[in-house]
mmCIF file of C-alpha atoms in Angstrom:
data_model
loop_
_atom_site.group_PDB
_atom_site.id
_atom_site.type_symbol
_atom_site.label_atom_id
_atom_site.label_comp_id
_atom_site.label_asym_id
_atom_site.label_seq_id
_atom_site.Cartn_x
_atom_site.Cartn_y
_atom_site.Cartn_z
ATOM 1 C CA MET K 17 43.268 40.367 37.530
ATOM 2 C CA SER K 18 44.309 43.719 34.888
ATOM 3 C CA THR K 19 42.228 45.373 32.350
ATOM 4 C CA LYS K 20 42.738 47.452 29.851
ATOM 5 C CA LYS K 21 42.626 50.283 31.887
ATOM 6 C CA ASP K 22 45.192 49.683 34.238
ATOM 7 C CA LYS K 23 46.836 48.121 31.245
ATOM 8 C CA PHE K 24 47.923 51.379 29.508
ATOM 9 C CA SER K 25 49.044 54.465 31.018
ATOM 10 C CA LEU K 26 48.250 57.623 29.880
ATOM 11 C CA LYS K 27 51.514 58.500 28.777
ATOM 12 C CA ASP K 28 50.656 55.245 25.764
ATOM 13 C CA LYS K 29 47.410 57.087 25.534
ATOM 14 C CA PHE K 30 48.721 60.300 24.473
ATOM 15 C CA TYR K 31 51.680 58.708 22.085
ATOM 16 C CA MET K 32 48.946 56.462 20.248
ATOM 17 C CA GLU K 33 46.327 59.153 20.203
ATOM 18 C CA ILE K 34 50.207 61.038 18.277
ATOM 19 C CA ALA K 35 50.040 58.235 16.637
ATOM 20 C CA LEU K 36 46.436 57.939 15.585
ATOM 21 C CA LYS K 37 46.433 61.971 14.697
ATOM 22 C CA LEU K 38 49.615 60.718 11.824
ATOM 23 C CA ALA K 39 47.641 58.863 10.565
ATOM 24 C CA ASN K 40 44.057 60.595 10.232
ATOM 25 C CA SER K 41 46.264 62.984 8.090
ATOM 26 C CA ARG K 42 46.781 60.540 5.011
ATOM 27 C CA GLN K 43 43.713 59.280 5.491
ATOM 28 C CA GLY K 44 42.193 58.253 1.922
ATOM 29 C CA LEU K 45 45.732 59.342 0.208
ATOM 30 C CA THR K 46 47.345 55.263 1.105
ATOM 31 C CA GLY K 47 46.321 54.145 -2.200
ATOM 32 C CA SER K 48 44.766 50.293 -1.567
ATOM 33 C CA ASN K 49 46.571 49.927 2.076
ATOM 34 C CA PRO K 50 45.315 51.712 4.669
ATOM 35 C CA SER K 51 46.474 54.904 6.669
ATOM 36 C CA VAL K 52 48.493 54.309 9.660
ATOM 37 C CA GLY K 53 50.080 56.354 12.396
ATOM 38 C CA CYS K 54 53.506 55.302 14.073
ATOM 39 C CA VAL K 55 55.415 56.743 17.298
ATOM 40 C CA ILE K 56 59.353 55.226 19.045
ATOM 41 C CA VAL K 57 59.771 56.855 21.896
ATOM 42 C CA LYS K 58 62.414 55.995 23.939
ATOM 43 C CA ASN K 59 63.483 57.051 28.435
ATOM 44 C CA ASP K 60 59.583 59.298 27.662
ATOM 45 C CA ASN K 61 61.160 60.700 24.403
ATOM 46 C CA ILE K 62 59.914 61.190 21.224
ATOM 47 C CA ILE K 63 62.771 59.473 18.768
ATOM 48 C CA SER K 64 61.201 59.089 15.423
ATOM 49 C CA ILE K 65 57.441 58.910 14.308
ATOM 50 C CA GLY K 66 56.113 57.782 10.650
ATOM 51 C CA GLN K 67 52.427 57.574 8.677
ATOM 52 C CA THR K 68 52.061 55.218 5.825
ATOM 53 C CA SER K 69 53.147 57.476 2.543
ATOM 54 C CA PHE K 70 51.464 58.893 -0.426
ATOM 55 C CA ASN K 71 49.935 55.529 -2.570
ATOM 56 C CA GLY K 72 50.494 52.709 0.204
ATOM 57 C CA ARG K 73 54.435 52.628 0.338
ATOM 58 C CA PRO K 74 56.740 52.440 2.478
ATOM 59 C CA HIS K 75 54.556 51.365 5.285
ATOM 60 C CA ALA K 76 54.915 54.078 8.822
ATOM 61 C CA GLU K 77 56.594 51.674 11.232
ATOM 62 C CA PHE K 78 59.083 51.140 7.914
ATOM 63 C CA ASN K 79 59.383 55.341 7.968
ATOM 64 C CA ALA K 80 59.787 55.605 11.993
ATOM 65 C CA ILE K 81 62.453 53.412 11.730
ATOM 66 C CA LYS K 82 64.372 54.849 8.632
ATOM 67 C CA ASN K 83 63.881 58.427 9.475
ATOM 68 C CA CYS K 84 65.138 57.642 13.277
ATOM 69 C CA ILE K 85 68.638 58.808 13.487
ATOM 70 C CA ASP K 86 68.765 57.036 17.102
ATOM 71 C CA ASP K 87 69.879 53.855 18.702
ATOM 72 C CA LEU K 88 67.020 52.263 18.861
ATOM 73 C CA LYS K 89 67.765 49.205 21.102
ATOM 74 C CA GLY K 90 65.579 48.522 23.513
ATOM 75 C CA SER K 91 62.967 51.758 22.215
ATOM 76 C CA LYS K 92 59.277 50.553 22.121
ATOM 77 C CA MET K 93 56.825 51.309 19.168
ATOM 78 C CA TYR K 94 52.887 52.969 19.487
ATOM 79 C CA VAL K 95 51.158 51.863 15.730
ATOM 80 C CA THR K 96 47.770 52.079 15.174
ATOM 81 C CA LEU K 97 47.319 49.200 13.011
ATOM 82 C CA GLU K 98 48.690 45.272 13.948
ATOM 83 C CA PRO K 99 52.263 45.510 11.594
ATOM 84 C CA CYS K 100 52.362 43.360 8.600
ATOM 85 C CA CYS K 101 54.418 40.222 8.426
ATOM 86 C CA HIS K 102 53.756 38.567 4.550
ATOM 87 C CA HIS K 103 55.636 39.678 2.436
ATOM 88 C CA GLY K 104 54.780 41.827 -0.807
ATOM 89 C CA LEU K 105 56.260 44.054 -2.446
ATOM 90 C CA THR K 106 58.136 45.868 0.383
ATOM 91 C CA PRO K 107 59.470 43.246 2.811
ATOM 92 C CA PRO K 108 57.356 42.797 6.197
ATOM 93 C CA CYS K 109 57.921 45.584 8.984
ATOM 94 C CA THR K 110 58.025 42.580 11.690
ATOM 95 C CA ASN K 111 61.371 41.371 9.697
ATOM 96 C CA ILE K 112 62.891 45.619 10.126
ATOM 97 C CA ILE K 113 61.523 45.394 13.471
ATOM 98 C CA ILE K 114 62.758 42.766 14.837
ATOM 99 C CA LYS K 115 66.111 44.590 13.396
ATOM 100 C CA SER K 116 66.350 47.371 14.857
ATOM 101 C CA LYS K 117 66.445 45.936 18.864
ATOM 102 C CA ILE K 118 63.301 48.155 19.673
ATOM 103 C CA LYS K 119 61.990 45.938 22.751
ATOM 104 C CA GLU K 120 58.052 46.872 23.067
ATOM 105 C CA VAL K 121 55.300 47.465 20.557
ATOM 106 C CA ILE K 122 52.249 48.618 21.139
ATOM 107 C CA PHE K 123 49.249 48.101 18.289
ATOM 108 C CA SER K 124 45.977 49.798 18.776
ATOM 109 C CA VAL K 125 43.985 47.167 16.703
ATOM 110 C CA ALA K 126 44.632 43.697 15.006
ATOM 111 C CA ASP K 127 44.231 43.476 11.319
ATOM 112 C CA ILE K 128 41.644 42.544 9.426
ATOM 113 C CA ASP K 129 43.600 41.362 6.921
ATOM 114 C CA ARG K 130 43.724 36.876 6.856
ATOM 115 C CA ARG K 131 47.663 36.735 6.104
ATOM 116 C CA VAL K 132 48.414 38.991 9.211
ATOM 117 C CA ARG K 133 46.048 39.082 12.001
ATOM 118 C CA ASN K 134 47.213 37.849 14.631
ATOM 119 C CA LYS K 135 49.951 36.813 12.936
ATOM 120 C CA SER K 136 52.466 39.580 13.536
ATOM 121 C CA LEU K 137 52.105 39.494 17.382
ATOM 122 C CA LYS K 138 53.618 36.148 17.757
ATOM 123 C CA ILE K 139 55.971 36.652 15.689
ATOM 124 C CA LEU K 140 57.208 39.621 17.902
ATOM 125 C CA LYS K 141 56.870 38.071 20.624
ATOM 126 C CA SER K 142 58.248 34.965 19.445
ATOM 127 C CA ASN K 143 61.446 36.933 18.645
ATOM 128 C CA ASN K 144 61.840 38.386 22.618
ATOM 129 C CA ILE K 145 59.651 41.472 21.997
ATOM 130 C CA LYS K 146 56.839 42.700 24.401
ATOM 131 C CA VAL K 147 53.638 42.915 22.778
ATOM 132 C CA LYS K 148 50.513 44.397 24.035
ATOM 133 C CA LYS K 149 47.285 45.162 21.714
ATOM 134 C CA GLY K 150 43.864 46.636 22.825
ATOM 135 C CA LEU K 151 44.456 50.679 23.530
ATOM 136 C CA LEU K 152 41.785 53.395 21.486
ATOM 137 C CA GLU K 153 40.791 50.039 20.901
ATOM 138 C CA ASP K 154 36.787 51.661 20.158
ATOM 139 C CA LYS K 155 38.475 55.099 18.998
ATOM 140 C CA ILE K 156 40.797 53.259 16.169
ATOM 141 C CA ASN K 157 38.677 50.867 15.714
ATOM 142 C CA ASN K 158 35.943 53.771 14.113
ATOM 143 C CA PHE K 159 39.129 55.163 12.104
ATOM 144 C CA TYR K 160 38.856 52.088 10.202
ATOM 145 C CA SER K 161 35.886 51.060 9.998
ATOM 146 C CA THR K 162 36.225 52.702 6.183
ATOM 147 C CA TYR K 163 39.317 50.335 5.312
ATOM 148 C CA PHE K 164 37.080 46.875 6.744
ATOM 149 C CA PHE K 165 34.748 47.772 5.033
ATOM 150 C CA ASN K 166 36.876 47.436 2.273
ATOM 151 C CA ARG K 167 38.574 44.255 2.946
ATOM 152 C CA ARG K 168 35.331 42.561 4.182
ATOM 153 C CA ASN K 169 32.638 43.761 0.431
ATOM 154 C CA LYS K 170 35.436 43.930 -1.723
ATOM 155 C CA LEU K 171 33.969 47.031 -2.823
ATOM 156 C CA PRO K 172 34.639 50.970 -2.437
ATOM 157 C CA TYR K 173 33.502 52.587 0.878
ATOM 158 C CA VAL K 174 31.074 54.673 -0.493
ATOM 159 C CA THR K 175 30.091 59.043 0.619
ATOM 160 C CA GLY K 176 27.032 60.586 -1.062
ATOM 161 C CA LYS K 177 26.641 64.694 -0.461
ATOM 162 C CA ILE K 178 24.076 66.779 -2.325
ATOM 163 C CA ALA K 179 23.507 70.356 -1.868
ATOM 164 C CA VAL K 180 19.346 71.695 -1.552
ATOM 165 C CA SER K 181 18.704 75.634 -1.452
ATOM 166 C CA LYS K 182 15.795 76.278 1.390
ATOM 167 C CA ASN K 183 13.432 75.909 -1.156
ATOM 168 C CA ASN K 184 14.611 72.865 -1.958
ATOM 169 C CA LEU K 185 16.178 72.971 -5.073
ATOM 170 C CA ILE K 186 19.351 72.120 -6.640
ATOM 171 C CA TYR K 187 19.431 74.392 -9.972
ATOM 172 C CA SER K 188 18.297 77.195 -10.928
ATOM 173 C CA LYS K 189 19.494 78.971 -13.848
ATOM 174 C CA LEU K 190 18.727 82.467 -13.019
ATOM 175 C CA ASN K 191 21.375 81.712 -9.538
ATOM 176 C CA LYS K 192 23.681 78.864 -9.776
ATOM 177 C CA LYS K 193 25.445 79.796 -6.736
ATOM 178 C CA ILE K 194 23.540 77.346 -3.540
ATOM 179 C CA THR K 195 26.318 77.065 -1.151
ATOM 180 C CA ASN K 196 28.630 79.391 0.600
ATOM 181 C CA ALA K 197 32.582 79.179 0.330
ATOM 182 C CA HIS K 198 32.792 77.123 3.342
ATOM 183 C CA SER K 199 30.988 74.889 2.347
ATOM 184 C CA ASP K 200 32.926 75.770 -0.948
ATOM 185 C CA LYS K 201 36.022 74.596 1.439
ATOM 186 C CA PHE K 202 34.266 71.087 3.277
ATOM 187 C CA THR K 203 33.294 69.964 -0.198
ATOM 188 C CA HIS K 204 37.191 70.667 -1.455
ATOM 189 C CA LEU K 205 38.438 68.580 1.384
ATOM 190 C CA LEU K 206 36.062 65.675 0.716
ATOM 191 C CA ARG K 207 37.539 66.021 -2.218
ATOM 192 C CA TYR K 208 41.370 65.499 -1.094
ATOM 193 C CA LYS K 209 39.918 62.411 1.136
ATOM 194 C CA ASN K 210 38.543 61.083 -1.474
ATOM 195 C CA ASP K 211 40.596 58.978 -3.991
ATOM 196 C CA SER K 212 37.526 58.826 -7.225
ATOM 197 C CA ILE K 213 34.447 60.852 -7.573
ATOM 198 C CA MET K 214 32.120 59.898 -9.808
ATOM 199 C CA VAL K 215 28.922 62.449 -11.331
ATOM 200 C CA SER K 216 27.294 61.652 -14.931
ATOM 201 C CA TYR K 217 27.448 63.035 -17.744
ATOM 202 C CA LYS K 218 24.089 65.654 -17.815
ATOM 203 C CA THR K 219 25.815 66.943 -14.314
ATOM 204 C CA LEU K 220 29.102 66.860 -15.983
ATOM 205 C CA ASN K 221 28.140 68.663 -19.427
ATOM 206 C CA LYS K 222 25.287 71.450 -17.246
ATOM 207 C CA ASP K 223 28.431 72.944 -15.636
ATOM 208 C CA ASN K 224 31.387 72.072 -17.038
ATOM 209 C CA SER K 225 32.500 70.387 -13.961
ATOM 210 C CA LYS K 226 36.326 70.425 -12.717
ATOM 211 C CA LEU K 227 35.752 67.384 -10.312
ATOM 212 C CA ASN K 228 38.978 68.515 -8.219
ATOM 213 C CA CYS K 229 40.782 69.332 -4.974
ATOM 214 C CA ARG K 230 41.529 73.350 -4.399
ATOM 215 C CA ILE K 231 42.759 73.380 -1.661
ATOM 216 C CA LYS K 232 46.329 75.847 -1.883
ATOM 217 C CA GLY K 233 48.521 73.489 -1.666
ATOM 218 C CA PHE K 234 46.115 70.308 -2.470
ATOM 219 C CA SER K 235 46.005 70.153 -6.271
ATOM 220 C CA ASN K 236 47.905 67.362 -6.580
ATOM 221 C CA PHE K 237 45.864 65.249 -4.277
ATOM 222 C CA SER K 238 42.349 65.811 -6.608
ATOM 223 C CA PRO K 239 40.667 62.342 -6.533
ATOM 224 C CA LYS K 240 40.341 60.089 -10.211
ATOM 225 C CA ARG K 241 37.250 61.029 -11.721
ATOM 226 C CA ILE K 242 34.154 58.122 -12.881
ATOM 227 C CA ILE K 243 31.995 59.193 -15.221
ATOM 228 C CA LEU K 244 28.267 57.694 -16.338
ATOM 229 C CA ASP K 245 27.880 58.147 -20.140
ATOM 230 C CA ASN K 246 25.467 55.386 -20.536
ATOM 231 C CA LYS K 247 26.062 56.638 -24.466
ATOM 232 C CA LEU K 248 29.145 58.956 -24.241
ATOM 233 C CA GLN K 249 27.101 61.905 -24.256
ATOM 234 C CA THR K 250 29.925 63.937 -22.841
ATOM 235 C CA LYS K 251 30.803 66.924 -24.229
ATOM 236 C CA ILE K 252 34.410 66.670 -25.497
ATOM 237 C CA ASN K 253 35.083 70.069 -25.291
ATOM 238 C CA SER K 254 34.643 69.985 -21.108
ATOM 239 C CA TYR K 255 36.921 70.962 -18.910
ATOM 240 C CA ILE K 256 36.908 67.272 -18.131
ATOM 241 C CA ILE K 257 38.131 65.823 -21.399
ATOM 242 C CA LYS K 258 40.699 68.230 -22.381
ATOM 243 C CA THR K 259 42.253 67.816 -18.768
ATOM 244 C CA ILE K 260 42.428 64.070 -19.282
ATOM 245 C CA ASN K 261 45.034 61.276 -18.983
ATOM 246 C CA LYS K 262 45.984 57.440 -18.866
ATOM 247 C CA ASN K 263 45.305 57.885 -15.192
ATOM 248 C CA ASN K 264 43.005 60.082 -13.628
ATOM 249 C CA THR K 265 39.907 59.058 -15.781
ATOM 250 C CA ILE K 266 37.261 55.923 -16.489
ATOM 251 C CA ILE K 267 34.241 56.413 -18.292
ATOM 252 C CA PHE K 268 31.559 54.406 -18.069
ATOM 253 C CA TYR K 269 29.416 53.351 -21.090
ATOM 254 C CA ASN K 270 27.226 50.738 -22.609
ATOM 255 C CA GLN K 271 26.263 51.506 -26.248
ATOM 256 C CA ALA K 272 27.884 53.966 -28.522
ATOM 257 C CA ASP K 273 27.789 54.888 -31.890
ATOM 258 C CA LYS K 274 31.625 53.568 -32.788
ATOM 259 C CA SER K 275 32.535 56.620 -34.396
ATOM 260 C CA LYS K 276 32.209 58.041 -30.875
ATOM 261 C CA ILE K 277 34.216 54.972 -29.518
ATOM 262 C CA LEU K 278 36.716 56.179 -31.070
ATOM 263 C CA ASP K 279 37.019 59.575 -30.658
ATOM 264 C CA PHE K 280 36.897 58.607 -26.964
ATOM 265 C CA LYS K 281 39.772 56.551 -27.394
ATOM 266 C CA LYS K 282 41.998 58.817 -29.294
ATOM 267 C CA LYS K 283 42.287 60.858 -26.690
ATOM 268 C CA LYS K 284 43.108 58.694 -24.085
ATOM 269 C CA ILE K 285 40.132 57.415 -22.265
ATOM 270 C CA GLN K 286 39.345 54.944 -20.305
ATOM 271 C CA LEU K 287 36.393 53.684 -21.408
ATOM 272 C CA ILE K 288 34.096 50.495 -19.032
ATOM 273 C CA LYS K 289 30.917 49.026 -20.950
ATOM 274 C CA SER K 290 28.128 47.735 -18.427
ATOM 275 C CA LYS K 291 24.957 46.382 -18.284
ATOM 276 C CA VAL K 292 22.188 48.608 -17.612
ATOM 277 C CA ASN K 293 19.189 47.396 -16.994
ATOM 278 C CA LYS K 294 15.191 47.612 -18.182
ATOM 279 C CA GLN K 295 15.398 51.719 -17.233
ATOM 280 C CA GLY K 296 18.541 52.093 -18.800
ATOM 281 C CA LYS K 297 20.613 52.161 -15.310
ATOM 282 C CA PHE K 298 24.205 51.690 -14.461
ATOM 283 C CA ASP K 299 24.247 47.512 -12.127
ATOM 284 C CA PHE K 300 25.706 49.795 -9.659
ATOM 285 C CA LYS K 301 27.047 46.973 -7.411
ATOM 286 C CA VAL K 302 28.532 45.363 -10.865
ATOM 287 C CA ILE K 303 30.338 48.808 -10.938
ATOM 288 C CA LEU K 304 32.170 49.332 -7.799
ATOM 289 C CA LYS K 305 33.079 45.925 -7.642
ATOM 290 C CA LYS K 306 34.932 47.219 -10.810
ATOM 291 C CA LEU K 307 36.111 50.146 -9.906
ATOM 292 C CA TYR K 308 38.213 47.988 -6.629
ATOM 293 C CA THR K 309 39.994 46.863 -9.057
ATOM 294 C CA PHE K 310 41.061 49.559 -10.381
ATOM 295 C CA ASN K 311 42.214 49.984 -6.079
ATOM 296 C CA CYS K 312 39.222 53.072 -5.949
ATOM 297 C CA ARG K 313 38.855 52.210 -2.360
ATOM 298 C CA ASN K 314 36.824 55.552 -1.039
ATOM 299 C CA LEU K 315 34.150 57.089 -3.779
ATOM 300 C CA LEU K 316 32.331 60.451 -2.842
ATOM 301 C CA ILE K 317 29.701 60.609 -6.001
ATOM 302 C CA GLU K 318 28.187 64.319 -6.502
ATOM 303 C CA GLY K 319 24.955 63.298 -8.087
ATOM 304 C CA GLY K 320 21.784 65.096 -9.523
ATOM 305 C CA ASP K 321 19.051 64.771 -8.126
ATOM 306 C CA SER K 322 18.364 61.592 -10.634
ATOM 307 C CA LEU K 323 21.726 59.745 -9.796
ATOM 308 C CA THR K 324 21.321 60.394 -5.938
ATOM 309 C CA SER K 325 17.443 59.802 -5.666
ATOM 310 C CA HIS K 326 18.608 55.630 -7.959
ATOM 311 C CA LEU K 327 21.728 55.405 -5.024
ATOM 312 C CA LEU K 328 19.688 56.722 -2.381
ATOM 313 C CA LYS K 329 16.235 53.860 -2.518
ATOM 314 C CA ASN K 330 18.921 51.252 -3.362
ATOM 315 C CA LYS K 331 21.422 51.974 -0.276
ATOM 316 C CA ILE K 332 24.687 52.094 -2.153
ATOM 317 C CA PHE K 333 26.115 55.501 0.155
ATOM 318 C CA ASN K 334 28.233 54.425 3.805
ATOM 319 C CA LYS K 335 27.374 58.119 4.433
ATOM 320 C CA PHE K 336 25.928 61.414 2.967
ATOM 321 C CA TYR K 337 26.274 64.842 3.633
ATOM 322 C CA LEU K 338 23.416 67.220 2.439
ATOM 323 C CA TYR K 339 24.093 70.613 2.732
ATOM 324 C CA LYS K 340 21.057 73.000 3.438
ATOM 325 C CA SER K 341 20.833 76.733 2.602
ATOM 326 C CA PRO K 342 19.088 79.410 3.807
ATOM 327 C CA LYS K 343 18.368 80.914 1.045
ATOM 328 C CA ASN K 344 15.939 80.328 -1.798
ATOM 329 C CA LEU K 345 16.540 79.735 -4.958
ATOM 330 C CA SER K 346 14.523 81.194 -8.283
ATOM 331 C CA LYS K 347 11.694 79.716 -9.797
ATOM 332 C CA ASP K 348 11.018 81.858 -12.712
ATOM 333 C CA SER K 349 13.763 79.783 -15.397
ATOM 334 C CA GLU K 350 14.848 76.623 -15.291
ATOM 335 C CA TYR K 351 15.573 74.795 -12.418
ATOM 336 C CA LEU K 352 15.840 71.402 -10.621
ATOM 337 C CA LYS K 353 14.436 70.386 -7.134
ATOM 338 C CA PHE K 354 15.263 68.027 -4.797
ATOM 339 C CA ASN K 355 12.992 64.820 -4.646
ATOM 340 C CA SER K 356 14.102 62.270 -2.751
ATOM 341 C CA LEU K 357 14.085 63.578 0.846
ATOM 342 C CA ASP K 358 12.174 61.431 2.586
ATOM 343 C CA ILE K 359 14.075 58.843 0.664
ATOM 344 C CA LEU K 360 16.846 60.260 2.428
ATOM 345 C CA LYS K 361 16.031 60.583 5.673
ATOM 346 C CA ASN K 362 13.453 57.226 6.035
ATOM 347 C CA ASN K 363 16.722 54.864 4.009
ATOM 348 C CA TYR K 364 19.339 56.506 6.026
ATOM 349 C CA LYS K 365 20.033 57.509 10.001
ATOM 350 C CA ASN K 366 22.147 60.858 11.188
ATOM 351 C CA LYS K 367 22.662 58.771 14.173
ATOM 352 C CA PHE K 368 25.521 60.911 15.856
ATOM 353 C CA ASN K 369 23.094 64.120 15.348
ATOM 354 C CA LEU K 370 26.154 65.356 12.937
ATOM 355 C CA ASN K 371 25.162 69.145 12.086
ATOM 356 C CA LEU K 372 27.398 71.155 11.118
ATOM 357 C CA PHE K 373 26.925 74.739 10.602
ATOM 358 C CA LEU K 374 29.591 77.213 7.755
ATOM 359 C CA GLY K 375 27.999 80.107 8.212
ATOM 360 C CA LYS K 376 24.881 80.639 7.836
ATOM 361 C CA ASP K 377 24.683 77.016 6.029
ATOM 362 C CA LYS K 378 23.795 73.734 7.598
ATOM 363 C CA ILE K 379 25.550 70.347 6.864
ATOM 364 C CA THR K 380 23.859 67.187 7.705
ATOM 365 C CA LEU K 381 25.806 63.544 8.097
ATOM 366 C CA TYR K 382 23.854 60.343 7.011
ATOM 367 C CA LYS K 383 25.181 57.165 7.947
ATOM 368 C CA ASN K 384 23.373 53.596 6.342
#
């Protein structure tokens, strides 16, 4: 009886690894669709590759087929996720695969989408295309963990981060800089890989945050800005307000003067009224559900102590990055302390013992 180990050759694994790298390079940039990688091989030569397009369409298989200048008849396709077979904004990928005369399709994992799951396999087989699945299954299931979470829960996948000094401060008026330039670049990589970023108005007003990706060449991939501002106290002359357009910013509020609401709406700010509890805190699950309807799939939260502590206590984060600097910050003037380190360590585990050292800074990953 054959097993997964002998069902696939070393060459099969090599081609699927390339497909996974293609998918990984677009992760977080494909809107509500999963990022997929595709490689087409003929006579042991790669004749085309494809990735899911930015914002999700066209799909990787379509792009790989359309990009190919060789005859596809008799070729083999490697794709990280089961090809789609339903009509949406674009025709099914199974249609173009069948028309192209590809003889074999190897995909790693079945799509969680009920419109697709294991249906494409049957459609392709019924058209005399050889189909195999399960190649690099564990590795690629892990890659799609955020997409599977989105689909199962109808919620964005939430990543948190906070930077603390050696003496556990997150802010000092006398020396504001906590982490080094290497850690800053890692933060901008996180912003690049997440489609949305959230802060409270307090953080925004204190830092006049830009909340954009400042990796050279990737500024166009800056995330949508999400602001929590109960009474619309965000400074009207802040960078965020000055750079607002109808697509790049959402502000959640609960109550505010009519004149203030009018001022914000004049600047074409998207305002969403949302309930708060007796302590004046937003119902975060309601907010996450609302963000999902706006195609938010990967949310990065860069909160201060109050917001971060609230979300840690309620286990809202799917994963959390703790940045630890080796330097002490001054307590001689205004300062803020991170008070929830024990909550983080009790509610989340450093499951993979991931401790990334960037210069002298240490970044530890915790997961729910």
